[in-house]
Short mmCIF file of C-alpha atoms in Angstrom, two decimals:
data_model
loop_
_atom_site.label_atom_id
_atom_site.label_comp_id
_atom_site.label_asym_id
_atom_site.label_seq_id
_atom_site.Cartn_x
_atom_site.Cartn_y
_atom_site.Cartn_z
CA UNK K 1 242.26 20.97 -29.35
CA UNK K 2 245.44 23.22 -29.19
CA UNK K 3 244.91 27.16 -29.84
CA UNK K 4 247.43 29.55 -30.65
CA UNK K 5 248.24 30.25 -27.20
CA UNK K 6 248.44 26.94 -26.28
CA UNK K 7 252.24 25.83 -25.18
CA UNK K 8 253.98 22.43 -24.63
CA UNK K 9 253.78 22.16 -21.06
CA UNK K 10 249.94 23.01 -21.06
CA UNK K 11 249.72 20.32 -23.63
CA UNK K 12 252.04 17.53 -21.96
CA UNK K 13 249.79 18.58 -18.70
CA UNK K 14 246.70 17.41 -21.08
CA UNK K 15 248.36 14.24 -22.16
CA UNK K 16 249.26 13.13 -18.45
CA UNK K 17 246.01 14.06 -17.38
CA UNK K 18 244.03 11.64 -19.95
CA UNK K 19 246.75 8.86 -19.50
CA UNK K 20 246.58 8.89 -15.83
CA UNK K 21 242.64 7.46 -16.51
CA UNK K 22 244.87 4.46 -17.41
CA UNK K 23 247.37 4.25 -14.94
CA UNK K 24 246.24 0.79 -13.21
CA UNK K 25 246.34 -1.03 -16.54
CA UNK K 26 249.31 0.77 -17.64
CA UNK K 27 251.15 0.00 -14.33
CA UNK K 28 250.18 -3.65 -14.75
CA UNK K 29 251.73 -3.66 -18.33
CA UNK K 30 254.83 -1.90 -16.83
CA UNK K 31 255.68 -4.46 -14.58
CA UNK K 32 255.03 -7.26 -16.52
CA UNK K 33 257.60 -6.15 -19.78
CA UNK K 34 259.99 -4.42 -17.42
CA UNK K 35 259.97 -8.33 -14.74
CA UNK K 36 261.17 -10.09 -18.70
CA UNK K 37 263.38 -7.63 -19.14
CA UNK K 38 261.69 -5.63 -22.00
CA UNK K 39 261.25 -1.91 -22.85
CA UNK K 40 257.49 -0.78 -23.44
CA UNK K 41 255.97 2.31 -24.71
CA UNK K 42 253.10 4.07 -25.56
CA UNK K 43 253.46 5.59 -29.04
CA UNK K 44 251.91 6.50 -32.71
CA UNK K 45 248.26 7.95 -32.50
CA UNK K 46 247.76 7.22 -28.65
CA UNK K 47 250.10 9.77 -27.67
CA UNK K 48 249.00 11.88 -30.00
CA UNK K 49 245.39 11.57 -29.04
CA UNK K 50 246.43 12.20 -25.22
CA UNK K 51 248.14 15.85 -26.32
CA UNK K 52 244.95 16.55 -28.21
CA UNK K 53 242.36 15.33 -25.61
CA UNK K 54 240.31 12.61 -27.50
CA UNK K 55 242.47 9.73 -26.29
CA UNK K 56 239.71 6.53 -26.43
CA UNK K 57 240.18 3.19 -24.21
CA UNK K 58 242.33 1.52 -26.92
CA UNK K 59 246.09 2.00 -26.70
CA UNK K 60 248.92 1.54 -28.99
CA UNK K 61 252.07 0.27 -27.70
CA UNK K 62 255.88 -0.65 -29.05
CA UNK K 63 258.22 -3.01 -27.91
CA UNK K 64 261.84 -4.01 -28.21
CA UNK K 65 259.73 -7.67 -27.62
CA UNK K 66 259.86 -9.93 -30.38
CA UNK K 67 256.39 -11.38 -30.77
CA UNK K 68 256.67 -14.62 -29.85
CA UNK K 69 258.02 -12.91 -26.43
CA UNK K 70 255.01 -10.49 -26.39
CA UNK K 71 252.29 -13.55 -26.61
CA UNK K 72 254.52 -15.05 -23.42
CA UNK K 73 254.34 -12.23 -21.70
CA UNK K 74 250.58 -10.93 -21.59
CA UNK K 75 249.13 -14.28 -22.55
CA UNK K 76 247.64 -14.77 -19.04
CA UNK K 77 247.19 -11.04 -18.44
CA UNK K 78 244.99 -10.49 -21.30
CA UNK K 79 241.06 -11.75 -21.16
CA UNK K 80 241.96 -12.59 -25.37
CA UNK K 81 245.25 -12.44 -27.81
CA UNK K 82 245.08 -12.99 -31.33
CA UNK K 83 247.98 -13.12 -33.93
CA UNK K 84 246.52 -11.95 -37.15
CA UNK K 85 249.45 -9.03 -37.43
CA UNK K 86 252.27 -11.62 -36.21
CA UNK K 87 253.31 -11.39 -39.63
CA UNK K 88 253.94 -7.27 -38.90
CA UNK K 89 255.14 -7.84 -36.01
CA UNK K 90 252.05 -7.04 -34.43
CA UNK K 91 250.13 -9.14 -31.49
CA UNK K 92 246.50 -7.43 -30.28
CA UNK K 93 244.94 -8.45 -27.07
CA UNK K 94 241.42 -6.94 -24.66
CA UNK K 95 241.17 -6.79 -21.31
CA UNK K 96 238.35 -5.62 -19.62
CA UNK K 97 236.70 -4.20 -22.45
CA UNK K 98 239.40 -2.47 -23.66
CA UNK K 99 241.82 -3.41 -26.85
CA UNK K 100 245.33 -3.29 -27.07
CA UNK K 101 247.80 -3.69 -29.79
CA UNK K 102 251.50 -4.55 -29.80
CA UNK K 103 254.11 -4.43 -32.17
CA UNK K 104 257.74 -5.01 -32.41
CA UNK K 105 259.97 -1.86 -33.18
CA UNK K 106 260.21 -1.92 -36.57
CA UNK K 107 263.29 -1.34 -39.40
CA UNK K 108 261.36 -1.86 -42.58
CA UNK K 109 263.17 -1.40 -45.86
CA UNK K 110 260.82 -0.71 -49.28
CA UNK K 111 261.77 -1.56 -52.88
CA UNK K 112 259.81 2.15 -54.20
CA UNK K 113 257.64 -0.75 -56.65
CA UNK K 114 255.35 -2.29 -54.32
CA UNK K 115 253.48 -1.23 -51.26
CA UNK K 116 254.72 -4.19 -49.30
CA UNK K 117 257.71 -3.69 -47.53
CA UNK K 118 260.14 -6.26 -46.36
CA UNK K 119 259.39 -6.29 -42.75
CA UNK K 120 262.82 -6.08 -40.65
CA UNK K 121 262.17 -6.06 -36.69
CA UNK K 122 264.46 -3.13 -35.27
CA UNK K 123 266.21 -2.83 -32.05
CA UNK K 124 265.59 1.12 -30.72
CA UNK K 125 262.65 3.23 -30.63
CA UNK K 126 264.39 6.28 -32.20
CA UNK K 127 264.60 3.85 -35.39
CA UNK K 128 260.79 2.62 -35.02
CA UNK K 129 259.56 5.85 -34.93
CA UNK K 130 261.55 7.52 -37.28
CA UNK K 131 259.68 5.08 -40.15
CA UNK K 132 256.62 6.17 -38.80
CA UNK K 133 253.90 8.55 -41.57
CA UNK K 134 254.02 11.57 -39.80
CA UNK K 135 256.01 13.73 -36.52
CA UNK K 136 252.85 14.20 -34.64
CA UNK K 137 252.53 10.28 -35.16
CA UNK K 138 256.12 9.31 -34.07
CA UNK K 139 256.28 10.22 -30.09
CA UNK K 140 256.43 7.70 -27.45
CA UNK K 141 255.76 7.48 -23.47
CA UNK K 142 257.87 5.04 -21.60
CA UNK K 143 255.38 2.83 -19.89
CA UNK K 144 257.14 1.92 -16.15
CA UNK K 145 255.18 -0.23 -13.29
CA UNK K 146 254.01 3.01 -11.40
CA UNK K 147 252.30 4.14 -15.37
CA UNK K 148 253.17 6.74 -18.04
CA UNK K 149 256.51 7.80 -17.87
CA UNK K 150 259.12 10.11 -19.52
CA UNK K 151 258.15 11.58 -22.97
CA UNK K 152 260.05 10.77 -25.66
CA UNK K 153 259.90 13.21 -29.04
CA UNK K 154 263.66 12.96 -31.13
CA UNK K 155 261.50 14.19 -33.87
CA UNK K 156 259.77 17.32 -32.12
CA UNK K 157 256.19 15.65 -33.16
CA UNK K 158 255.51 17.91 -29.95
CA UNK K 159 255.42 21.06 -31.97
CA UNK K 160 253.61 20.18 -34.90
CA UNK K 161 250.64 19.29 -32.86
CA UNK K 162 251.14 22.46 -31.06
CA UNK K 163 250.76 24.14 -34.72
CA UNK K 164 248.69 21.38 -35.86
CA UNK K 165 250.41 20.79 -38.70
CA UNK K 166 251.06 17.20 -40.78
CA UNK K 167 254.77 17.00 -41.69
CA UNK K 168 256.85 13.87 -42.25
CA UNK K 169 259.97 12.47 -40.40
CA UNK K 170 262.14 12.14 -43.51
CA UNK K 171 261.47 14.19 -46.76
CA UNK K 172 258.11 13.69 -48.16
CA UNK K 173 259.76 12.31 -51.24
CA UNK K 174 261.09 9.37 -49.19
CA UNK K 175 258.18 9.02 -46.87
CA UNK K 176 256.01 8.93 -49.42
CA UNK K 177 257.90 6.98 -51.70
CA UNK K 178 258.79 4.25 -49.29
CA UNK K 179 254.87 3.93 -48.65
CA UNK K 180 252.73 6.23 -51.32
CA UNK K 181 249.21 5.03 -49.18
CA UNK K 182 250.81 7.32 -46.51
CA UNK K 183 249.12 10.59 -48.66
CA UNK K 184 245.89 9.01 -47.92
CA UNK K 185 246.55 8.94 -44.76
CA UNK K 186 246.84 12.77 -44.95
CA UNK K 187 244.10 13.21 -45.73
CA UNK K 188 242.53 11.08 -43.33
CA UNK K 189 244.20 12.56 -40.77
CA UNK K 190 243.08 16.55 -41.74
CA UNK K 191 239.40 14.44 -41.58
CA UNK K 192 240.06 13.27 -38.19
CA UNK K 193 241.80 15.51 -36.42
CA UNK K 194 239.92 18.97 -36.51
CA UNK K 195 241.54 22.34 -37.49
CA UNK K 196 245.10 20.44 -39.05
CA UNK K 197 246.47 21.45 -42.15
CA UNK K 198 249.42 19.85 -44.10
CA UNK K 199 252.89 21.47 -44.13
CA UNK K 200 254.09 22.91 -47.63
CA UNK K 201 256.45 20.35 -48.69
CA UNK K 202 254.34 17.66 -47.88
CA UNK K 203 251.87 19.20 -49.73
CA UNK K 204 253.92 19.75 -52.93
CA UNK K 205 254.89 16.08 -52.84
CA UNK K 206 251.55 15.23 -52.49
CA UNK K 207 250.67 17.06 -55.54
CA UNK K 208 253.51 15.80 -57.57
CA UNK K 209 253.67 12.30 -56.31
CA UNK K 210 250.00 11.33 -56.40
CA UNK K 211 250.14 8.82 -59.60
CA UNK K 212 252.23 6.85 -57.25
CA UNK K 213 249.11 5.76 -55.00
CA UNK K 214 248.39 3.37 -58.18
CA UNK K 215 250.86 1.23 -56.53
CA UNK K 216 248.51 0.55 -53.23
CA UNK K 217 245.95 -2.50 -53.54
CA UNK K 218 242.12 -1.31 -54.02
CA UNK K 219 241.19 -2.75 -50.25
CA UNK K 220 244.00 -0.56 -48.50
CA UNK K 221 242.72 2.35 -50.46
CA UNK K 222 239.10 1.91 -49.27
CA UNK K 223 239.74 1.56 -46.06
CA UNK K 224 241.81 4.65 -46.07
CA UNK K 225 238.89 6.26 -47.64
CA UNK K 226 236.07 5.15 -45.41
CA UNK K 227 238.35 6.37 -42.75
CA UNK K 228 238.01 9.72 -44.18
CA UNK K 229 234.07 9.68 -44.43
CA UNK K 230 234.17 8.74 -40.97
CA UNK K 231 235.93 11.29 -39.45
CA UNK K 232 234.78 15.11 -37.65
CA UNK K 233 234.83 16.67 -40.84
CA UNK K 234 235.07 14.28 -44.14
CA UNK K 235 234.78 17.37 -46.37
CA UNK K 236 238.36 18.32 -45.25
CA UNK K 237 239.68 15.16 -46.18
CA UNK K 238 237.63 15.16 -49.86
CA UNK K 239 239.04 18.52 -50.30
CA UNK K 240 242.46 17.74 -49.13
CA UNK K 241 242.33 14.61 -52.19
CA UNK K 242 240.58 16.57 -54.93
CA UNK K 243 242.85 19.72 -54.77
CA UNK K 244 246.32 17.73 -54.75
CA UNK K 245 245.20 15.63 -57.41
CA UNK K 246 245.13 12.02 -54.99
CA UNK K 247 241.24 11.75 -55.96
CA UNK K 248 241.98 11.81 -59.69
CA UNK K 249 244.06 8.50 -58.96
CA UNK K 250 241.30 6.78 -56.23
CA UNK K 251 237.84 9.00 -56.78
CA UNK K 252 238.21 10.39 -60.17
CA UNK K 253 234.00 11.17 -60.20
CA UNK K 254 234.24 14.04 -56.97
CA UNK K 255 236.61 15.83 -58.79
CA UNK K 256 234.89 15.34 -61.95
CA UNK K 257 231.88 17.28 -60.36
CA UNK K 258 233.48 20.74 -60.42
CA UNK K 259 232.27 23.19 -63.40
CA UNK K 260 229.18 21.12 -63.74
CA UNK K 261 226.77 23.74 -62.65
CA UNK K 262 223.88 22.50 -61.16
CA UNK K 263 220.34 23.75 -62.54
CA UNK K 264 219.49 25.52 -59.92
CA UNK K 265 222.36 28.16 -60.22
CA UNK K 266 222.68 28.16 -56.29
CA UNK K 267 225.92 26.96 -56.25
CA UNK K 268 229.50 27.00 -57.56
CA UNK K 269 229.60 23.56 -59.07
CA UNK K 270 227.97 20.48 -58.79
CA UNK K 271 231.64 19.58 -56.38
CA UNK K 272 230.80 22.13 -53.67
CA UNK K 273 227.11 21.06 -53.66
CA UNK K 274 227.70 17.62 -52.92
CA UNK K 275 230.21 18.51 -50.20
CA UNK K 276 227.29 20.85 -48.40
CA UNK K 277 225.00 17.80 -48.73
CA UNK K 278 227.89 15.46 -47.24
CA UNK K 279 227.74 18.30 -44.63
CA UNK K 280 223.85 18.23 -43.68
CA UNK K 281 223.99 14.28 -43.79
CA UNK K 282 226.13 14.24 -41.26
CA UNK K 283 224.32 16.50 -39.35
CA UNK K 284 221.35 14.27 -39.54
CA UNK K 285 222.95 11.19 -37.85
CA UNK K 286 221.38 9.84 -35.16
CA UNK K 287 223.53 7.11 -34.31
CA UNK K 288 226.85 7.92 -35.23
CA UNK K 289 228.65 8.31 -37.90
CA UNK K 290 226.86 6.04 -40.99
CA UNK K 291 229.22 5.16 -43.98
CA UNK K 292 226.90 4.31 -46.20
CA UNK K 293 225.11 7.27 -46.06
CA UNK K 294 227.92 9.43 -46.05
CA UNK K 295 229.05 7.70 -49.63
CA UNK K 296 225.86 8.20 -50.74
CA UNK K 297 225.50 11.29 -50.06
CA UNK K 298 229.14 12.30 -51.23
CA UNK K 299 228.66 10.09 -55.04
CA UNK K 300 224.16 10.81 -55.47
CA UNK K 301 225.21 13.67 -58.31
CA UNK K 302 228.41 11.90 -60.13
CA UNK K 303 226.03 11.45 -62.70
CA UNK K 304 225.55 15.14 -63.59
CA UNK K 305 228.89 15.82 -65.55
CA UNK K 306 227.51 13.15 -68.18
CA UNK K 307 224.42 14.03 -68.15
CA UNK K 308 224.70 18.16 -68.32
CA UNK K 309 222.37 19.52 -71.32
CA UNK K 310 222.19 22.81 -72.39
CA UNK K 311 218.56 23.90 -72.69
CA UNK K 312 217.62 26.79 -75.80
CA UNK K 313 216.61 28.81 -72.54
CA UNK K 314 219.86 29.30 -71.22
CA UNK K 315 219.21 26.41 -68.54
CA UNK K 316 221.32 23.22 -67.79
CA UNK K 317 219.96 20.01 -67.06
CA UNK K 318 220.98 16.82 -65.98
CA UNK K 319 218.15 14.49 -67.42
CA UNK K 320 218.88 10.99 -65.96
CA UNK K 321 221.75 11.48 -63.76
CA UNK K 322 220.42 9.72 -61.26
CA UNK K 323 220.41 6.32 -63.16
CA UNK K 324 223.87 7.22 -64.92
CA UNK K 325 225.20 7.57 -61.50
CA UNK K 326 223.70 4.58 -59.75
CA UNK K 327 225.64 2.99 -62.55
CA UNK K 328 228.92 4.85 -62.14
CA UNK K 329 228.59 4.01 -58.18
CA UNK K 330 228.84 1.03 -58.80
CA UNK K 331 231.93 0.77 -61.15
CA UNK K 332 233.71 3.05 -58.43
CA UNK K 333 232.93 0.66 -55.67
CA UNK K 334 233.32 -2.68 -57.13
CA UNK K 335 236.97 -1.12 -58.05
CA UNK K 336 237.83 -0.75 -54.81
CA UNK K 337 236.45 -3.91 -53.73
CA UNK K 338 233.79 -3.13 -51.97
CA UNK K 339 231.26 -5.58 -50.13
CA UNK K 340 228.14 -6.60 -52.51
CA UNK K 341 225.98 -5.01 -49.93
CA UNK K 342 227.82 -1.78 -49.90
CA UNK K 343 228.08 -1.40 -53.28
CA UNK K 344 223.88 -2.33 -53.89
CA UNK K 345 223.21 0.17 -50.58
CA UNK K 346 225.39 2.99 -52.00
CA UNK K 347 224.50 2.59 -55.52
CA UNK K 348 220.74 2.30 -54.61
CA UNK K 349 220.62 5.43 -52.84
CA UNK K 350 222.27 7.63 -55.15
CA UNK K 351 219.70 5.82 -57.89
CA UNK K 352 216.55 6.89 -55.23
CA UNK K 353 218.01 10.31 -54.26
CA UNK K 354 215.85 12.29 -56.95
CA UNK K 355 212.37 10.58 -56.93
CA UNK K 356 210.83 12.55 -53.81
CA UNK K 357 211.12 15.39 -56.23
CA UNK K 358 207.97 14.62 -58.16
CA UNK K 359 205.92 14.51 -54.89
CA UNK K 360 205.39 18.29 -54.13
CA UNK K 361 202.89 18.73 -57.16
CA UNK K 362 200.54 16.38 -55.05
CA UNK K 363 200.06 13.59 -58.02
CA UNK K 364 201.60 10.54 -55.97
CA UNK K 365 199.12 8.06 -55.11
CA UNK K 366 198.95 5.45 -52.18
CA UNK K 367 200.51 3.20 -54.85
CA UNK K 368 203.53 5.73 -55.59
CA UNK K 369 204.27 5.64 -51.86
CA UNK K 370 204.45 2.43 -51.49
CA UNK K 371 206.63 1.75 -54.33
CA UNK K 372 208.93 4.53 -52.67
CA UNK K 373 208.95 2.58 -49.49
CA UNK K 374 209.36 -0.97 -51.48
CA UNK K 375 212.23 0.21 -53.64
CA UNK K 376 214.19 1.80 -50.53
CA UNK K 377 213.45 -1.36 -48.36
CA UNK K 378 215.81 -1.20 -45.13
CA UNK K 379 217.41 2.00 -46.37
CA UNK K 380 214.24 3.94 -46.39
CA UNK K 381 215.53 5.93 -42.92
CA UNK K 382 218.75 6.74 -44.91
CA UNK K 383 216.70 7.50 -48.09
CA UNK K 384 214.93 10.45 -45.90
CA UNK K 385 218.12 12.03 -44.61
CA UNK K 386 219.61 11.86 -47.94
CA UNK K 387 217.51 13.44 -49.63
CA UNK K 388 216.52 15.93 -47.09
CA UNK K 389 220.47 16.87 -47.13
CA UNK K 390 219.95 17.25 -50.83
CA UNK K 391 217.75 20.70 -50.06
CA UNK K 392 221.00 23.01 -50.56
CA UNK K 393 219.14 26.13 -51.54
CA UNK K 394 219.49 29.47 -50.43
CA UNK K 395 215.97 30.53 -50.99
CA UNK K 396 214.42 29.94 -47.39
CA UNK K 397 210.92 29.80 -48.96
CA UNK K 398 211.68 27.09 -51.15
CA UNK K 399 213.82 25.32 -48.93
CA UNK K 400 210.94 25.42 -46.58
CA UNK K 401 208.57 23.79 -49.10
CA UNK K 402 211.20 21.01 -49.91
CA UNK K 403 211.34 20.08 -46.30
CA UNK K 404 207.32 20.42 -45.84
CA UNK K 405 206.77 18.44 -48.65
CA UNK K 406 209.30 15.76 -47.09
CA UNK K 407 207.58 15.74 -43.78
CA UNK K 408 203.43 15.19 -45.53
CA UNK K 409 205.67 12.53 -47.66
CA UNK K 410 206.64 10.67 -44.06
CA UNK K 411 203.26 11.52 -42.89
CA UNK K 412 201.71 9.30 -45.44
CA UNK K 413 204.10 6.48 -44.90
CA UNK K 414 203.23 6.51 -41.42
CA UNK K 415 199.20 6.28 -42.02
CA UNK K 416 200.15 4.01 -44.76
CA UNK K 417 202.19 1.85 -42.64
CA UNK K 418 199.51 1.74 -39.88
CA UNK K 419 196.92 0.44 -42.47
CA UNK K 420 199.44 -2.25 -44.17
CA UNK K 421 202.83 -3.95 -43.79
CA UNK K 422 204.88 -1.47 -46.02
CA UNK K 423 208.33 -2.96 -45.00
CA UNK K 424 207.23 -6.45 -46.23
CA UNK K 425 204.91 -5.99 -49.34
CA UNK K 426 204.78 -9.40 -51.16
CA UNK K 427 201.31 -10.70 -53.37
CA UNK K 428 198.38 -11.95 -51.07
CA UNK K 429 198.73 -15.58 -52.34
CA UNK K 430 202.39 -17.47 -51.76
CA UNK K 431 203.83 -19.59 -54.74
CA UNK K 432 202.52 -22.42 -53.75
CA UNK K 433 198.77 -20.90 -53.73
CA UNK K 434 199.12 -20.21 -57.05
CA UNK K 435 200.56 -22.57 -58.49
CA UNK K 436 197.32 -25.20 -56.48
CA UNK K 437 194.84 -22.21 -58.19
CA UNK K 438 196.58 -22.32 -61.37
CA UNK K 439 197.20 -26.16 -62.09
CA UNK K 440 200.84 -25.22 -63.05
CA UNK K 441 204.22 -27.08 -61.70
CA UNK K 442 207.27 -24.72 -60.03
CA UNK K 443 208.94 -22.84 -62.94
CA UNK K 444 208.39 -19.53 -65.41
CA UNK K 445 204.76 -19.50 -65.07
CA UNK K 446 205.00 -19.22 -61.26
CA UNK K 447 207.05 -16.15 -61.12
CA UNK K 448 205.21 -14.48 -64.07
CA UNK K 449 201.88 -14.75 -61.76
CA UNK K 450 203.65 -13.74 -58.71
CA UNK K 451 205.16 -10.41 -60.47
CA UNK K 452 201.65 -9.97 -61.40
CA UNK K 453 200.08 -10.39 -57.58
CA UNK K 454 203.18 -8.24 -56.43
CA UNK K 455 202.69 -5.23 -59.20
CA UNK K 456 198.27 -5.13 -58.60
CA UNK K 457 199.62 -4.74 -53.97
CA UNK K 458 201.62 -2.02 -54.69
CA UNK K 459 198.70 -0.63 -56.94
CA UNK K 460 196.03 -1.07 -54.71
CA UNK K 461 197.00 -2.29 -51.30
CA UNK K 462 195.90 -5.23 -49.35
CA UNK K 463 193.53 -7.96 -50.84
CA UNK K 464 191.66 -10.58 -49.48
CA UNK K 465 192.48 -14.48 -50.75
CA UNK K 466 189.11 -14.01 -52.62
CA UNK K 467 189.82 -10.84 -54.63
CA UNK K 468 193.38 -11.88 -54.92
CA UNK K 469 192.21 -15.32 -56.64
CA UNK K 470 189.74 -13.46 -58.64
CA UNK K 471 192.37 -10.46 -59.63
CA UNK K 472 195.33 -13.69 -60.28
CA UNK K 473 192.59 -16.16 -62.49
CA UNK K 474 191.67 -12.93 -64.84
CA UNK K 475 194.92 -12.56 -65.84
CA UNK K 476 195.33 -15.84 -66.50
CA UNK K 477 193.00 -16.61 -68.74
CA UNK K 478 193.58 -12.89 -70.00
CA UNK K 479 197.41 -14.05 -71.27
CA UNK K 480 195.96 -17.33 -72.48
#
């Protein structure tokens, strides 16, 4: 990443450096648009990423190629080419491994009521990326048959990721009006690129012009947001939102955290709490960056602001807040259009988050534990990060009890699990066994008895067929 010292030749030194890794595929590219006659460069967040040092294996490219032209001219080249963006302009193809997109300069024209604009192919680069979100997102590299070529920057993107600074080509006003999902993209960018900040006047705008993200669909503002969780730091991003006001329009519930004062008096507000836990989720990952749990652990206490008591004491508590929030979860989610299974993951989670916190005063039994395992089902590894995360406290000897607690909690699930299937618990006899032992057809009745079978394994663990017909017939004739 560029330091204050750092100075345009030491970063354009960077940039060749990374995109000379590509030169062979870059050279074959060359000479294949430059044989029909056709201008090709690298440009938008590839160049960028080159100046910064994270460039990836997929590359962005621009073209004064209409797309038809583009499909004739890599088609045999590329191992695969798809059309989905042909609409845009846009034709993707892989090679080796690798992906590549393409699109058409573009001259788009909005109507400032829509998001959609009315997609007009352009015919110079300085006019594609002037319409582009932001300066350190409109350079180019002139891709020639020997590789990367000459540098192109009419809009001096150069120095604002020297200074690492978000500013738009236009005025914010127009950029932003034109396309108002480009604020979220601010703040995915200040999650995704470490140590950048937003310029004042963008800024300003966003603060002023944030009810105009009401415009964007609900599925181009999630994936704008998950691509926020997902970057470096998330909590940049969430910040960036809340404080300009774009998260009262997409996520009213994180702002609506702040002032609700948690009961342990450890922290600000509820809002910075949940950020720290966002924090020491991520920390936990094991396998790179998980979405789900870094939703869950940014929405588990959006139930708290609805749920705040104030106790004769002097305390506050939030009696509750886990269910109110599972439920809240939800609403957000299905808003934004959200999978089923994301939503149910998410929303489970958050609903989960505070049981563990029963367990230190040693009362669970086997059965406890295995309805802790049963009701996380395949989220139970995300269940233990989440709600170690949730241990935000300052005092070290408590914290150190929460965690100890955690790990004899694990402990049992292990000896537990070694004993009995804990990831599969179902009643000893199928439907069809009980419904031979009971003389009853498929209906009602069936699932009644299986409910039954189900509730008396997760009370007392494996049964044999014998005990499990005994246990079934005795309720049976119990409920007449």
């Amino acid at each position: 990443m560029p330091n204050d010292t750092s100075t345009d030749a030491e970063l354009l030194a960077a940039a060749a450096v990374a995109l000379n890794r590509h030169s062979v595929v870059l050279g074959e590219l060359g000479r294949l648009f430059a044989d029909a006659g056709h201008d090709l460069f690298l440009v938008g967040g590839t160049v960028r990423d080159a100046l910064l040092g994270r460039l990836n294996m997929d590359l962005d490219f621009t073209t004064d190629a209409r797309p038809e032209r583009i499909q004739q001219i890599i088609g045999a080249w590329a191992d695969t080419l798809w059309d989905t963006g042909i609409a845009f302009g846009t034709i993707s193809a892989a090679k080796g491994g690798n992906q590549f997109e393409f699109t058409t300069y573009r001259a788009d024209t909005y109507d400032g009521v829509t998001r959609n604009p009315e997609v007009r192919f352009g015919d110079t680069l300085e006019g594609d990326l002037v319409r582009r979100d932001f300066r350190m997102n409109a350079m180019a590299v002139r891709v020639i048959p020997s590789g990367a070529g000459e540098f192109v920057d009419p809009l001096n993107g150069l120095a604002d990721v020297r200074a690492m600074v978000l500013d738009t080509p236009a005025e914010p006003e127009v950029s932003f009006g034109d396309d108002p999902l480009r604020m979220l993209r601010a703040a995915r960018f200040v999650a995704q690129l470490e140590g950048v900040t937003v310029s004042p006047r963008v800024r300003e705008a966003l603060e002023r012009m944030a009810p105009e993200l009401s415009r964007i669909t609900a599925e181009r503002v999630a994936a704008e947001l998950d691509k926020t969780l997902l970057g470096r730091n998330p909590v940049a991003g969430v910040e960036l939102m809340v404080d300009t006001g774009l998260g009262e329009v997409v996520l009213p519930e994180v702002g609506g955290m702040r002032m609700a004062i948690d009961e342990h008096h450890q922290h600000k507000d509820v809002y910075q709490h949940s950020l720290t836990v966002l924090r020491q989720a991520i920390d936990l990952e094991d396998d790179g960056p998980d979405l789900v749990l870094r939703w869950a652990a940014l929405l588990h206490d959006i139930g708290k602001p609805s749920t705040r008591k104030h106790e004769p004491d002097g305390g506050v508590s939030f009696h509750h807040h886990e269910v109110v929030g599972a439920k809240m979860t939800r609403h957000r989610m299905r808003a934004l259009k959200y999978s089923k299974q994301m939503v149910s993951d998410v929303s489970q989670l958050v609903f989960l988050h505070l049981r563990f916190h029963g367990y230190g005063d040693g009362k669970w039994t086997d059965s406890a534990v295995r309805r802790y395992v049963t009701d996380a089902g395949p989220l139970l590894s995300r269940l233990h990060k989440l709600v170690r995360a949730d241990c935000t406290t300052r005092n070290k000897r408590r914290a150190a009890r929460l965690q100890a607690d955690y790990d004899d909690l694990e402990h049992r699930i292990a000896e537990l699990a070694a004993k009995e299937d804990l990831q599969r618990v179902r009643p000893d006899l199928d439907g069809n066994e009980i419904m031979e032992l009971l003389g009853i057809p498929a209906g009602p009745q069936v699932g009644r008895a299986w409910t039954f079978l189900k509730e008396l394994r997760l009370e007392r663990g494996p049964l044999s067929r014998d005990e499990a017909t005994a246990e079934l017939l005795k309720w049976w004739n119990a409920t007449g």
